[in-house]
Amino acid sequence: MATRSRRTPRRTEALSRERIVEAAVELLDSAGESGLTFRALTERLATGPGAIYWHVANKGELLGAATDAVVAAAVAGAGAGAAAQAEAAAGDAAEAGAEAAAAEPGEDTAAAEDGAEVSVGVVSPQDRIRSVALGLFDAIEDHPWLATQLATQLSRSPWGPVTPRIFESVGRQVRALGVPEDGWFTATSALVHYVLGAAGQNAVNTAHGSGLGPGVDRAAFLDAASTAWEQLDPDDYPFTRAVAAQVREHDDREQFLAGIDLVLAGITAVVAAHTAAPGQE
Amino acid sequence: MATRSRRTPRRTEALSRERIVEAAVELLDSAGESGLTFRALTERLATGPGAIYWHVANKGELLGAATDAVVAAAVAGAGAGAAAQAEAAAGDAAEAGAEAAAAEPGEDTAAAEDGAEVSVGVVSPQDRIRSVALGLFDAIEDHPWLATQLATQLSRSPWGPVTPRIFESVGRQVRALGVPEDGWFTATSALVHYVLGAAGQNAVNTAHGSGLGPGVDRAAFLDAASTAWEQLDPDDYPFTRAVAAQVREHDDREQFLAGIDLVLAGITAVVAAHTAAPGQE
DNA sequence: ACAGGTATGGAACGACATTCCATGCTGGAA
DNA sequence: TTCCAGCATGGAATGTCGTTCCATACCTGT
């Protein structure tokens, strides 16, 4: 009666936390939120649960690490080369972890000029904020599970690595915008909250699933939502019915940026009022 | 060997979807997100899983119904008696489900006057928006699980009942604010996104758990977060470190409202620019 | 060669959501 | 009244999940 015996030979490549997180992101991307199971993970990594638990405390920590990796890549891609826009957010986006904060040497010094028009090579703080926001927006589009995870991670442990990452990249531009110091937290919070709220909402059905392009499912989805809103009770939902048509036709990205501009307009308006008549609210 | 036999007598009170949702909300409130299990539910309702599944398709639908019930109570309490503020959002807040939409007969007709100062009995659209937002804010404070659920529900199925409920109560006031029709969707979206993003973030540790009041744990939590931010790498996180002190001292509710005002300022600024020089962006 | 920490893979466990089914109830037809 | 067809209920059974436990292999310094 032999107790237990070794059957499969050991893997050649060593297991590491990075490899695990990378595999987790891939699983989440391909199979959705419910696709990330320790069983699928052990199969993909050709190992057992015990090996994974040696590197990772539990599933929650794994989800947190996956979220952080993707967010780090997103804000790094957007924060660094503002001209390159958010194209860097595409791809697998993992394994970026540490390098993210190393970007942005001493920029944001040539900023804070006017606000609207931008000449070649000079990027306004507004544009940088838009760039960071779009980076997150695209990251959520590429990794639909990120929306829920961001909400969960941020509300469960805002002291984690994710919040400061976003806060920092937005806050620097808020500072460059000329906002007085006692308004930094308020203005940055408002921007970050809008971005997270909006990005979360738009996480639906970019649909890399079917063979069709993302736009097709997206259009179908918007059509369904719009139709549903049009069929609401006219007495209870007059406004919602009135905007249903706008829902069907709107472009996510434009809409998202329009919201950013709205918040930015509010910030600059409040700043202007503050500098004109200081000491007031 | 008798196959199966009846043991416990049938309950007297009938089971209903409402009673199930109500019990679900209570379980979520008292035991947190992980406290809602079909086991706990069957025990509390003194029944079996089959009975529950007769009224509810699956756990997801149950969570959606619980979310909708709480949100309905929140926007109803805030939307109706704007003077009574959001006190109505306290309490158990369940079992409101259907009645929510029945509120608000024909208000928002006496609105759209000036914007800033409010005399007795007259409530500006701005105040109504603040009221609705605070209603949601307080609801999330009373039901911490609501933050994650809102994010999940809204990103998974925006055609559900929750989104229109919030959208409608905010949108009516946006309309009353004088925003031109083609800006309704953008402005309302921006507000709703900010509210949901901010409320989700503030869902942490109002801590009805320990015997101490909510404020105590909240202060401890903020202190921990602030300290953590202060210990970040100075090279990577200069801005975040700079605002860490503001984090420790800030008041959630004030901060939340300040963000609302920021967005409102942006909306009115854009509206003003639009009416001054129509046809531009 | 060997000891001890590091790392690994598989079996086992308990909790969970969900399904299945035998049973009880109720209201209308006979 | 009796009977039958659904509605409704509760409990047992199922399969999957996260997690723990442990025997074992690898590796580094001696």
Coordinates of C-alpha atoms (C1' of nucleotides) in Angstrom, one line a residue:
Chain A
M1 CA 0.0 0.0 0.0
A2 CA 2.2 2.8 -1.2
T3 CA 1.1 6.1 0.2
R4 CA 1.7 8.5 -2.7
S5 CA 4.1 8.5 -5.6
R6 CA 5.4 11.0 -8.0
R7 CA 4.0 10.6 -11.5
T8 CA 4.5 13.6 -13.7
P9 CA 8.1 14.9 -14.0
R10 CA 8.7 18.4 -12.9
R11 CA 8.4 21.2 -15.3
T12 CA 11.5 22.7 -16.8
E13 CA 10.6 26.4 -16.7
A14 CA 10.3 27.7 -13.2
L15 CA 7.0 29.0 -11.9
S16 CA 6.9 32.6 -10.8
R17 CA 4.4 35.1 -9.6
E18 CA 4.8 37.0 -12.9
R19 CA 4.0 34.0 -15.0
I20 CA 1.0 33.2 -12.9
V21 CA -0.4 36.7 -13.1
E22 CA 0.3 36.7 -16.8
A23 CA -1.6 33.5 -17.3
A24 CA -4.4 34.8 -15.1
V25 CA -4.8 37.9 -17.3
E26 CA -4.9 35.7 -20.4
L27 CA -7.5 33.5 -18.9
L28 CA -9.6 36.5 -17.9
D29 CA -9.4 37.9 -21.3
S30 CA -10.3 34.8 -23.1
A31 CA -12.8 33.2 -20.8
G32 CA -14.2 36.1 -18.8
E33 CA -14.5 36.7 -15.2
S34 CA -15.7 33.2 -14.5
G35 CA -12.9 31.7 -16.6
L36 CA -10.3 32.3 -14.0
T37 CA -10.3 29.2 -11.9
F38 CA -7.5 27.5 -10.1
R39 CA -8.2 24.4 -12.1
A40 CA -7.9 26.2 -15.4
L41 CA -4.8 27.9 -14.1
T42 CA -3.1 24.7 -13.1
E43 CA -3.9 23.1 -16.4
R44 CA -2.5 26.1 -18.4
L45 CA 0.6 26.2 -16.3
A46 CA 0.9 22.4 -16.1
T47 CA 1.2 22.4 -12.4
G48 CA -0.9 21.9 -9.2
P49 CA -2.7 24.2 -6.9
G50 CA -0.1 24.0 -4.2
A51 CA 2.6 25.5 -6.5
I52 CA 0.4 28.4 -7.3
Y53 CA -0.5 29.0 -3.7
W54 CA 3.2 29.1 -2.9
H55 CA 3.4 32.3 -4.9
V56 CA 0.0 33.8 -4.4
A57 CA -2.0 34.0 -1.2
N58 CA -5.4 33.5 -2.6
K59 CA -7.7 34.2 -5.5
G60 CA -8.4 37.8 -4.4
E61 CA -4.7 38.6 -4.3
L62 CA -4.3 37.1 -7.8
L63 CA -7.2 39.2 -9.1
G64 CA -5.6 42.3 -7.5
A65 CA -2.3 41.6 -9.1
A66 CA -3.9 41.1 -12.5
T67 CA -5.8 44.3 -12.2
D68 CA -2.7 46.2 -11.1
A69 CA -0.6 44.8 -14.0
V70 CA -3.1 45.9 -16.6
V71 CA -3.7 49.3 -15.0
A72 CA 0.0 49.9 -14.8
A73 CA 0.5 49.1 -18.4
A74 CA -2.4 51.4 -19.3
V75 CA -1.3 54.5 -17.5
A76 CA 2.3 53.9 -18.5
G77 CA 1.3 53.7 -22.1
A78 CA -0.8 56.8 -21.9
G79 CA 1.2 58.8 -19.5
A80 CA 4.5 58.5 -21.3
G81 CA 4.1 59.1 -25.0
A82 CA 1.0 61.3 -25.1
A83 CA 1.3 61.5 -28.8
A84 CA 1.3 57.8 -29.2
Q85 CA -2.1 57.9 -27.6
A86 CA -3.3 54.7 -26.0
E87 CA -2.3 52.2 -28.7
A88 CA 0.1 50.8 -26.2
A89 CA -2.8 49.6 -24.1
A90 CA -3.7 47.0 -26.6
G91 CA -1.9 43.7 -26.6
D92 CA -1.6 41.5 -23.6
A93 CA -0.6 44.4 -21.4
A94 CA 0.7 42.2 -18.6
E95 CA 4.2 41.9 -17.1
A96 CA 4.5 45.7 -17.1
G97 CA 4.2 46.0 -13.3
A98 CA 7.3 47.7 -12.2
E99 CA 8.3 49.9 -15.1
A100 CA 5.1 51.9 -15.0
A101 CA 6.2 54.5 -12.6
A102 CA 9.6 54.9 -14.2
A103 CA 8.1 56.9 -17.0
E104 CA 7.6 60.6 -17.1
P105 CA 11.0 62.0 -16.2
G106 CA 10.4 65.7 -15.9
E107 CA 7.6 66.6 -18.1
D108 CA 4.6 68.6 -17.1
T109 CA 6.9 71.6 -16.8
A110 CA 6.2 73.0 -20.2
A111 CA 2.5 73.0 -19.7
A112 CA -0.2 75.3 -18.3
E113 CA -0.4 77.6 -21.3
D114 CA -3.9 78.2 -22.5
G115 CA -6.0 75.2 -22.8
A116 CA -7.7 74.7 -26.1
E117 CA -5.3 74.7 -29.1
V118 CA -2.2 72.6 -29.2
S119 CA 0.7 73.1 -31.5
V120 CA 3.1 70.4 -32.6
G121 CA 5.2 68.9 -29.8
V122 CA 3.5 70.9 -27.0
V123 CA 0.9 69.0 -25.1
S124 CA -1.5 70.7 -22.7
P125 CA -2.4 69.2 -19.3
Q126 CA -5.9 68.8 -20.6
D127 CA -4.6 66.6 -23.4
R128 CA -2.5 64.6 -21.0
I129 CA -5.5 64.0 -18.8
R130 CA -7.5 62.9 -21.8
S131 CA -4.7 60.6 -22.8
V132 CA -4.5 59.0 -19.4
A133 CA -8.3 58.6 -19.3
L134 CA -8.4 57.1 -22.7
G135 CA -5.6 54.7 -21.7
L136 CA -7.8 53.4 -18.9
F137 CA -10.8 53.5 -21.2
D138 CA -9.1 51.3 -23.8
A139 CA -7.7 49.0 -21.2
I140 CA -11.2 48.3 -20.0
E141 CA -12.3 47.8 -23.6
D142 CA -9.6 45.2 -24.1
H143 CA -10.1 43.6 -20.7
P144 CA -13.8 43.7 -19.9
W145 CA -13.3 42.1 -16.6
L146 CA -11.3 45.1 -15.5
A147 CA -14.4 47.3 -14.9
T148 CA -15.8 45.1 -12.1
Q149 CA -12.4 44.4 -10.7
L150 CA -11.5 48.1 -10.5
A151 CA -14.7 48.8 -8.7
T152 CA -14.1 45.9 -6.3
Q153 CA -10.4 46.5 -5.7
L154 CA -10.8 50.2 -5.2
S155 CA -13.7 50.0 -2.9
R156 CA -12.2 47.1 -0.9
S157 CA -8.7 48.4 -0.5
P158 CA -7.9 51.9 -1.8
W159 CA -4.5 51.7 -0.1
G160 CA -3.6 49.1 -2.7
P161 CA -1.3 49.9 -5.6
V162 CA -4.0 50.6 -8.1
T163 CA -5.5 53.8 -6.7
P164 CA -2.2 55.7 -6.3
R165 CA -1.2 54.8 -9.8
I166 CA -4.2 56.4 -11.4
F167 CA -4.3 59.2 -8.9
E168 CA -0.7 60.2 -9.6
S169 CA -0.9 60.3 -13.3
V170 CA -4.1 62.4 -13.2
G171 CA -3.1 64.5 -10.3
R172 CA 0.2 65.7 -11.9
Q173 CA -1.8 67.2 -14.7
V174 CA -4.3 68.8 -12.4
R175 CA -1.4 70.5 -10.7
A176 CA 0.0 71.6 -14.0
L177 CA -3.5 73.0 -14.8
G178 CA -2.9 75.7 -12.2
V179 CA -5.3 74.4 -9.6
P180 CA -4.4 75.8 -6.1
E181 CA -3.0 73.2 -3.7
D182 CA -6.1 73.0 -1.5
G183 CA -8.1 72.0 -4.5
W184 CA -5.8 69.2 -5.7
F185 CA -7.5 66.4 -3.9
T186 CA -11.0 67.6 -4.9
A187 CA -10.3 68.1 -8.5
T188 CA -8.3 65.0 -9.0
S189 CA -10.9 62.9 -7.1
A190 CA -13.6 64.3 -9.3
L191 CA -11.7 63.4 -12.5
V192 CA -10.7 59.9 -11.3
H193 CA -14.2 59.2 -10.1
Y194 CA -15.7 60.2 -13.4
V195 CA -13.2 58.2 -15.3
L196 CA -13.8 55.1 -13.3
G197 CA -17.6 55.5 -13.3
A198 CA -17.7 56.1 -17.0
A199 CA -15.2 53.4 -18.0
G200 CA -17.1 50.9 -15.9
Q201 CA -20.3 51.6 -17.7
N202 CA -18.8 51.3 -21.1
A203 CA -17.3 47.9 -20.4
V204 CA -20.1 46.1 -22.1
N205 CA -19.8 44.0 -25.1
T206 CA -17.0 45.2 -27.1
A207 CA -17.3 41.6 -27.9
H208 CA -14.1 40.1 -29.1
G209 CA -16.0 36.9 -28.9
S210 CA -17.8 36.5 -32.2
G211 CA -15.9 36.6 -35.5
L212 CA -17.4 40.0 -36.3
G213 CA -15.6 43.1 -35.5
P214 CA -16.1 44.9 -32.2
G215 CA -18.3 47.5 -33.8
V216 CA -21.0 45.1 -34.8
D217 CA -21.9 43.7 -31.4
R218 CA -21.5 47.1 -30.0
A219 CA -24.1 48.5 -32.3
A220 CA -26.5 45.7 -31.6
F221 CA -26.0 46.2 -27.9
L222 CA -26.7 49.9 -28.1
D223 CA -29.7 49.3 -30.2
A224 CA -31.1 46.8 -27.7
A225 CA -30.5 49.2 -24.8
S226 CA -32.0 52.1 -26.7
T227 CA -35.0 50.1 -27.7
A228 CA -35.5 49.0 -24.1
W229 CA -35.4 52.6 -22.9
E230 CA -37.9 53.7 -25.5
Q231 CA -40.4 51.1 -24.2
L232 CA -40.3 52.4 -20.6
D233 CA -43.5 53.8 -19.0
P234 CA -43.9 57.3 -20.5
D235 CA -45.2 58.6 -17.1
D236 CA -42.4 57.3 -15.0
Y237 CA -39.5 57.8 -17.5
P238 CA -40.1 60.8 -19.8
F239 CA -36.5 61.9 -19.7
T240 CA -34.9 58.5 -20.2
R241 CA -37.2 57.9 -23.2
A242 CA -36.3 61.3 -24.6
V243 CA -32.6 60.5 -24.7
A244 CA -33.0 56.9 -25.9
A245 CA -32.3 58.0 -29.5
Q246 CA -29.1 59.7 -28.4
V247 CA -28.0 56.5 -26.8
R248 CA -28.4 54.6 -30.0
E249 CA -26.3 57.0 -32.0
H250 CA -23.6 58.1 -29.6
D251 CA -20.0 57.2 -29.9
D252 CA -18.6 55.8 -26.7
R253 CA -15.2 57.5 -27.0
E254 CA -16.6 60.9 -27.9
Q255 CA -19.1 60.7 -25.2
F256 CA -16.4 59.7 -22.7
L257 CA -14.2 62.6 -23.7
A258 CA -17.1 65.0 -23.7
G259 CA -17.6 64.1 -20.1
I260 CA -13.9 64.7 -19.3
D261 CA -14.2 68.1 -20.9
L262 CA -17.2 68.9 -18.8
V263 CA -15.3 68.1 -15.6
L264 CA -12.3 70.0 -16.9
A265 CA -14.5 73.0 -17.7
G266 CA -15.8 72.9 -14.2
I267 CA -12.3 72.8 -12.7
T268 CA -11.0 75.7 -14.8
A269 CA -14.2 77.6 -14.0
V270 CA -13.8 77.1 -10.3
V271 CA -10.1 78.0 -10.5
A272 CA -10.9 81.1 -12.4
A273 CA -13.5 82.2 -9.9
H274 CA -11.1 81.4 -7.1
T275 CA -8.2 83.5 -8.5
A276 CA -10.5 86.4 -9.3
A277 CA -12.0 86.5 -5.8
P278 CA -9.7 84.5 -3.5
G279 CA -10.8 83.4 -0.1
Q280 CA -14.3 82.4 -1.3
E281 CA -16.0 79.2 -2.2
Chain B
M1 CA -36.5 1.3 2.6
A2 CA -38.9 4.2 2.1
T3 CA -37.7 6.4 -0.7
R4 CA -38.4 9.9 0.7
S5 CA -40.7 11.2 3.2
R6 CA -42.0 14.6 4.4
R7 CA -40.5 15.6 7.7
T8 CA -41.0 19.3 8.5
P9 CA -44.4 20.7 8.1
R10 CA -45.0 23.4 5.6
R11 CA -44.6 27.0 6.6
T12 CA -47.6 29.0 7.3
E13 CA -46.6 32.3 5.6
A14 CA -46.3 32.0 1.9
L15 CA -43.0 32.6 0.2
S16 CA -42.8 35.3 -2.3
R17 CA -40.2 37.0 -4.4
E18 CA -40.5 40.1 -2.3
R19 CA -39.9 38.2 0.9
I20 CA -36.9 36.6 -0.6
V21 CA -35.4 39.8 -1.9
E22 CA -36.0 41.4 1.5
A23 CA -34.2 38.6 3.3
A24 CA -31.4 38.8 0.8
V25 CA -30.9 42.5 1.5
E26 CA -30.9 41.9 5.2
L27 CA -28.3 39.1 4.8
L28 CA -26.1 41.3 2.6
D29 CA -26.3 44.1 5.2
S30 CA -25.5 42.0 8.2
A31 CA -23.0 39.5 6.8
G32 CA -21.6 41.3 3.7
E33 CA -21.3 40.2 0.2
S34 CA -20.2 36.7 1.0
G35 CA -23.0 36.4 3.6
L36 CA -25.6 35.9 0.9
T37 CA -25.7 32.2 0.3
F38 CA -28.6 30.0 -0.6
R39 CA -27.9 28.1 2.6
A40 CA -28.2 31.1 4.8
L41 CA -31.2 32.1 2.8
T42 CA -33.0 28.8 3.2
E43 CA -32.3 28.8 6.9
R44 CA -33.5 32.3 7.4
L45 CA -36.7 31.7 5.4
A46 CA -37.1 28.2 6.8
T47 CA -37.4 26.5 3.5
G48 CA -35.4 24.7 0.9
P49 CA -33.4 25.8 -2.2
G50 CA -36.1 24.5 -4.5
A51 CA -38.7 26.9 -3.1
I52 CA -36.4 29.8 -3.7
Y53 CA -35.5 28.8 -7.2
W54 CA -39.2 28.7 -8.0
H55 CA -39.4 32.5 -7.5
V56 CA -35.9 33.5 -8.6
A57 CA -33.9 32.2 -11.5
N58 CA -30.4 32.3 -10.0
K59 CA -28.2 34.2 -7.6
G60 CA -27.4 36.8 -10.2
E61 CA -31.0 37.7 -10.6
L62 CA -31.4 37.8 -6.8
L63 CA -28.5 40.2 -6.5
G64 CA -30.0 42.4 -9.2
A65 CA -33.3 42.5 -7.5
A66 CA -31.7 43.4 -4.2
T67 CA -29.7 46.1 -5.9
D68 CA -32.8 47.5 -7.6
A69 CA -34.8 47.5 -4.5
V70 CA -32.3 49.5 -2.5
V71 CA -31.6 51.9 -5.4
A72 CA -35.3 52.5 -5.9
A73 CA -35.8 53.3 -2.2
A74 CA -32.8 55.6 -2.4
V75 CA -33.8 57.7 -5.4
A76 CA -37.4 57.7 -4.3
G77 CA -36.5 59.0 -0.8
A78 CA -34.2 61.7 -2.3
G79 CA -36.2 62.5 -5.3
A80 CA -39.5 63.1 -3.6
G81 CA -39.0 65.2 -0.5
A82 CA -36.0 67.2 -1.5
A83 CA -36.2 69.1 1.8
A84 CA -36.3 65.9 3.8
Q85 CA -32.9 65.2 2.3
A86 CA -31.7 61.7 2.3
E87 CA -32.7 60.6 5.8
A88 CA -35.2 58.4 4.1
A89 CA -32.4 56.3 2.7
A90 CA -31.5 55.1 6.2
G91 CA -33.3 52.1 7.7
D92 CA -33.6 48.8 6.0
A93 CA -34.7 50.3 2.7
A94 CA -35.9 47.1 1.2
E95 CA -39.4 46.1 0.1
A96 CA -39.7 49.4 -1.7
G97 CA -39.3 47.8 -5.1
A98 CA -42.5 48.6 -7.0
E99 CA -43.6 51.8 -5.3
A100 CA -40.5 53.7 -6.2
A101 CA -41.6 54.7 -9.7
A102 CA -45.0 55.8 -8.4
A103 CA -43.4 58.8 -6.6
E104 CA -42.8 62.2 -8.1
P105 CA -46.1 63.2 -9.6
G106 CA -45.4 66.3 -11.5
E107 CA -42.7 68.2 -9.7
D108 CA -39.7 69.8 -11.4
T109 CA -42.1 72.3 -12.9
A110 CA -41.4 75.0 -10.4
A111 CA -37.7 74.7 -11.0
A112 CA -35.1 76.4 -13.4
E113 CA -35.0 79.8 -11.8
D114 CA -31.5 81.0 -11.0
G115 CA -29.2 78.5 -9.5
A116 CA -27.4 79.6 -6.4
E117 CA -29.5 80.9 -3.6
V118 CA -32.6 79.0 -2.5
S119 CA -35.5 80.5 -0.5
V120 CA -38.0 78.5 1.6
G121 CA -40.0 76.0 -0.4
V122 CA -38.1 76.6 -3.7
V123 CA -35.5 74.1 -4.6
S124 CA -33.1 74.6 -7.4
P125 CA -32.2 71.8 -9.9
Q126 CA -28.7 71.9 -8.5
D127 CA -30.1 71.1 -5.0
R128 CA -32.2 68.3 -6.4
I129 CA -29.3 66.8 -8.1
R130 CA -27.3 67.0 -4.9
S131 CA -30.2 65.4 -3.1
V132 CA -30.4 62.5 -5.5
A133 CA -26.7 62.0 -5.4
L134 CA -26.6 62.1 -1.6
G135 CA -29.5 59.6 -1.6
L136 CA -27.3 57.1 -3.5
F137 CA -24.3 58.1 -1.4
D138 CA -26.1 57.3 1.8
A139 CA -27.6 54.1 0.4
I140 CA -24.1 52.9 -0.4
E141 CA -23.0 53.9 3.1
D142 CA -25.8 51.8 4.6
H143 CA -25.4 48.9 2.3
P144 CA -21.7 48.6 1.5
W145 CA -22.2 45.7 -0.9
L146 CA -24.2 48.1 -3.1
A147 CA -21.0 49.7 -4.5
T148 CA -19.7 46.5 -6.1
Q149 CA -23.1 45.4 -7.1
L150 CA -23.9 48.7 -8.9
A151 CA -20.7 48.4 -10.8
T152 CA -21.4 44.9 -11.7
Q153 CA -25.0 45.3 -12.6
L154 CA -24.5 48.4 -14.6
S155 CA -21.6 47.1 -16.6
R156 CA -23.3 43.8 -17.2
S157 CA -26.7 44.9 -18.1
P158 CA -27.3 48.6 -18.5
W159 CA -30.7 47.9 -19.9
G160 CA -31.8 46.6 -16.5
P161 CA -34.1 48.6 -14.2
V162 CA -31.3 50.2 -12.2
T163 CA -29.7 52.5 -14.8
P164 CA -32.9 54.2 -16.0
R165 CA -34.0 54.8 -12.4
I166 CA -30.8 56.8 -11.7
F167 CA -30.7 58.3 -15.1
E168 CA -34.2 59.6 -14.9
S169 CA -34.0 61.3 -11.6
V170 CA -30.8 63.0 -12.5
G171 CA -31.8 63.8 -16.1
R172 CA -34.9 65.6 -15.2
Q173 CA -32.9 68.1 -13.2
V174 CA -30.4 68.5 -16.0
R175 CA -33.2 69.4 -18.2
A176 CA -34.5 71.8 -15.7
L177 CA -31.0 73.3 -15.6
G178 CA -31.5 74.7 -19.0
V179 CA -29.2 72.3 -20.8
P180 CA -30.1 72.2 -24.5
E181 CA -31.5 68.9 -25.7
D182 CA -28.5 67.7 -27.6
G183 CA -26.5 68.0 -24.4
W184 CA -28.9 66.0 -22.2
F185 CA -27.2 62.7 -22.6
T186 CA -23.7 64.0 -22.2
A187 CA -24.4 66.0 -19.1
T188 CA -26.5 63.4 -17.4
S189 CA -24.0 60.7 -18.2
A190 CA -21.2 62.8 -16.8
L191 CA -23.1 63.4 -13.5
V192 CA -24.2 59.8 -13.2
H193 CA -20.8 58.4 -13.9
Y194 CA -19.2 60.7 -11.4
V195 CA -21.8 59.8 -8.7
L196 CA -21.3 56.1 -9.3
G197 CA -17.6 56.3 -9.4
A198 CA -17.3 58.4 -6.3
A199 CA -19.9 56.5 -4.3
G200 CA -18.2 53.2 -5.1
Q201 CA -14.9 54.5 -3.8
N202 CA -16.4 55.7 -0.6
A203 CA -18.1 52.5 0.2
V204 CA -15.3 51.4 2.5
N205 CA -15.6 50.7 6.1
T206 CA -18.4 52.7 7.4
A207 CA -18.2 49.8 9.6
H208 CA -21.4 49.0 11.4
G209 CA -19.6 45.9 12.5
S210 CA -17.8 46.9 15.7
G211 CA -19.6 48.4 18.7
L212 CA -18.0 51.8 18.0
G213 CA -19.7 54.3 15.9
P214 CA -19.1 54.6 12.2
G215 CA -16.8 57.5 12.5
V216 CA -14.2 55.7 14.5
D217 CA -13.4 53.0 12.0
R218 CA -13.7 55.5 9.2
A219 CA -11.1 57.7 10.8
A220 CA -8.8 54.8 11.4
F221 CA -9.3 53.7 7.8
L222 CA -8.5 57.1 6.4
D223 CA -5.5 57.3 8.6
A224 CA -4.2 54.0 7.4
A225 CA -4.7 55.0 3.7
S226 CA -3.1 58.4 4.2
T227 CA -0.1 56.9 6.0
A228 CA 0.3 54.3 3.2
W229 CA 0.3 57.1 0.6
E230 CA 2.8 59.1 2.6
Q231 CA 5.2 56.2 2.5
L232 CA 5.2 55.8 -1.3
D233 CA 8.3 56.4 -3.3
P234 CA 8.9 60.1 -3.5
D235 CA 10.3 59.8 -7.0
D236 CA 7.3 57.9 -8.4
Y237 CA 4.5 59.4 -6.4
P238 CA 5.2 63.1 -5.6
F239 CA 1.7 64.2 -6.2
T240 CA 0.0 61.4 -4.3
R241 CA 2.3 62.1 -1.3
A242 CA 1.5 65.7 -1.4
V243 CA -2.2 65.2 -1.1
A244 CA -2.0 62.4 1.5
A245 CA -2.6 64.9 4.3
Q246 CA -5.8 66.1 2.6
V247 CA -6.9 62.5 2.4
R248 CA -6.6 62.1 6.2
E249 CA -8.6 65.2 7.0
H250 CA -11.2 65.3 4.3
D251 CA -14.9 64.7 4.9
D252 CA -16.4 62.2 2.6
R253 CA -19.7 63.9 2.1
E254 CA -18.2 67.4 1.6
Q255 CA -15.8 66.0 -0.9
F256 CA -18.5 64.2 -2.7
L257 CA -20.6 67.3 -3.0
A258 CA -17.6 69.4 -4.0
G259 CA -17.2 67.0 -6.9
I260 CA -20.8 67.3 -7.8
D261 CA -20.5 71.1 -7.8
L262 CA -17.4 70.8 -10.0
V263 CA -19.3 68.9 -12.6
L264 CA -22.3 71.2 -12.3
A265 CA -20.0 74.2 -12.8
G266 CA -18.7 72.5 -15.9
I267 CA -22.2 71.9 -17.2
T268 CA -23.3 75.5 -16.6
A269 CA -20.1 76.9 -18.1
V270 CA -20.5 74.9 -21.3
V271 CA -24.2 75.8 -21.4
A272 CA -23.3 79.5 -21.0
A273 CA -20.7 79.3 -23.8
H274 CA -23.2 77.5 -26.0
T275 CA -26.0 80.0 -25.6
A276 CA -23.5 82.9 -26.1
A277 CA -22.1 81.6 -29.3
P278 CA -24.4 78.8 -30.6
G279 CA -23.3 76.3 -33.1
Q280 CA -19.9 75.9 -31.6
E281 CA -18.2 73.4 -29.3
Chain C
dA1 C1' 27.6 13.2 0.4
dC2 C1' 24.2 15.4 3.0
dA3 C1' 21.1 18.4 5.5
dG4 C1' 17.6 22.0 5.3
dG5 C1' 15.2 25.4 3.2
dT6 C1' 12.6 26.1 -1.2
dA7 C1' 9.4 24.7 -4.4
dT8 C1' 6.2 21.5 -6.6
dG9 C1' 2.1 18.6 -7.9
dG10 C1' -1.7 15.9 -6.5
dA11 C1' -5.2 14.2 -3.4
dA12 C1' -8.7 15.4 -0.3
dC13 C1' -12.1 18.6 2.0
dG14 C1' -15.8 21.6 2.8
dA15 C1' -18.8 25.1 0.9
dC16 C1' -21.1 26.6 -2.7
dA17 C1' -24.9 27.2 -6.6
dT18 C1' -27.8 24.5 -8.9
dT19 C1' -30.8 20.5 -10.3
dC20 C1' -34.0 16.9 -9.5
dC21 C1' -37.8 14.9 -7.6
dA22 C1' -41.2 13.2 -4.3
dT23 C1' -44.4 15.4 -1.8
dG24 C1' -48.1 18.8 -0.1
dC25 C1' -51.4 22.2 -1.2
dT26 C1' -55.4 24.6 -3.6
dG27 C1' -59.1 25.7 -6.5
dG28 C1' -62.2 24.5 -9.9
dA29 C1' -64.7 20.6 -12.5
dA30 C1' -67.3 16.5 -11.9
Chain D
dT1 C1' -68.6 16.0 -1.7
dT2 C1' -64.6 13.9 -4.6
dC3 C1' -61.1 14.3 -7.7
dC4 C1' -57.5 16.1 -10.6
dA5 C1' -54.3 19.4 -12.5
dG6 C1' -51.4 22.5 -11.8
dC7 C1' -48.8 25.5 -8.4
dA8 C1' -45.6 25.4 -4.8
dT9 C1' -42.4 23.4 -1.5
dG10 C1' -38.4 21.3 0.9
dG11 C1' -34.7 18.1 0.9
dA12 C1' -31.4 15.0 -1.2
dA13 C1' -28.0 14.7 -4.8
dT14 C1' -24.5 16.6 -8.1
dG15 C1' -20.6 18.9 -9.8
dT16 C1' -17.4 22.7 -9.4
dC17 C1' -14.9 25.7 -6.9
dG18 C1' -11.2 27.7 -3.6
dT19 C1' -8.3 26.1 -0.4
dT20 C1' -5.4 23.0 2.6
dC21 C1' -2.4 19.2 3.4
dC22 C1' 1.3 16.5 2.5
dA23 C1' 4.7 13.5 0.3
dT24 C1' 8.2 14.4 -2.6
dA25 C1' 11.7 16.6 -5.6
dC26 C1' 15.1 20.3 -6.4
dC27 C1' 18.8 23.3 -4.9
dT28 C1' 22.3 25.5 -2.2
dG29 C1' 25.8 25.7 1.0
dT30 C1' 28.7 22.8 3.6

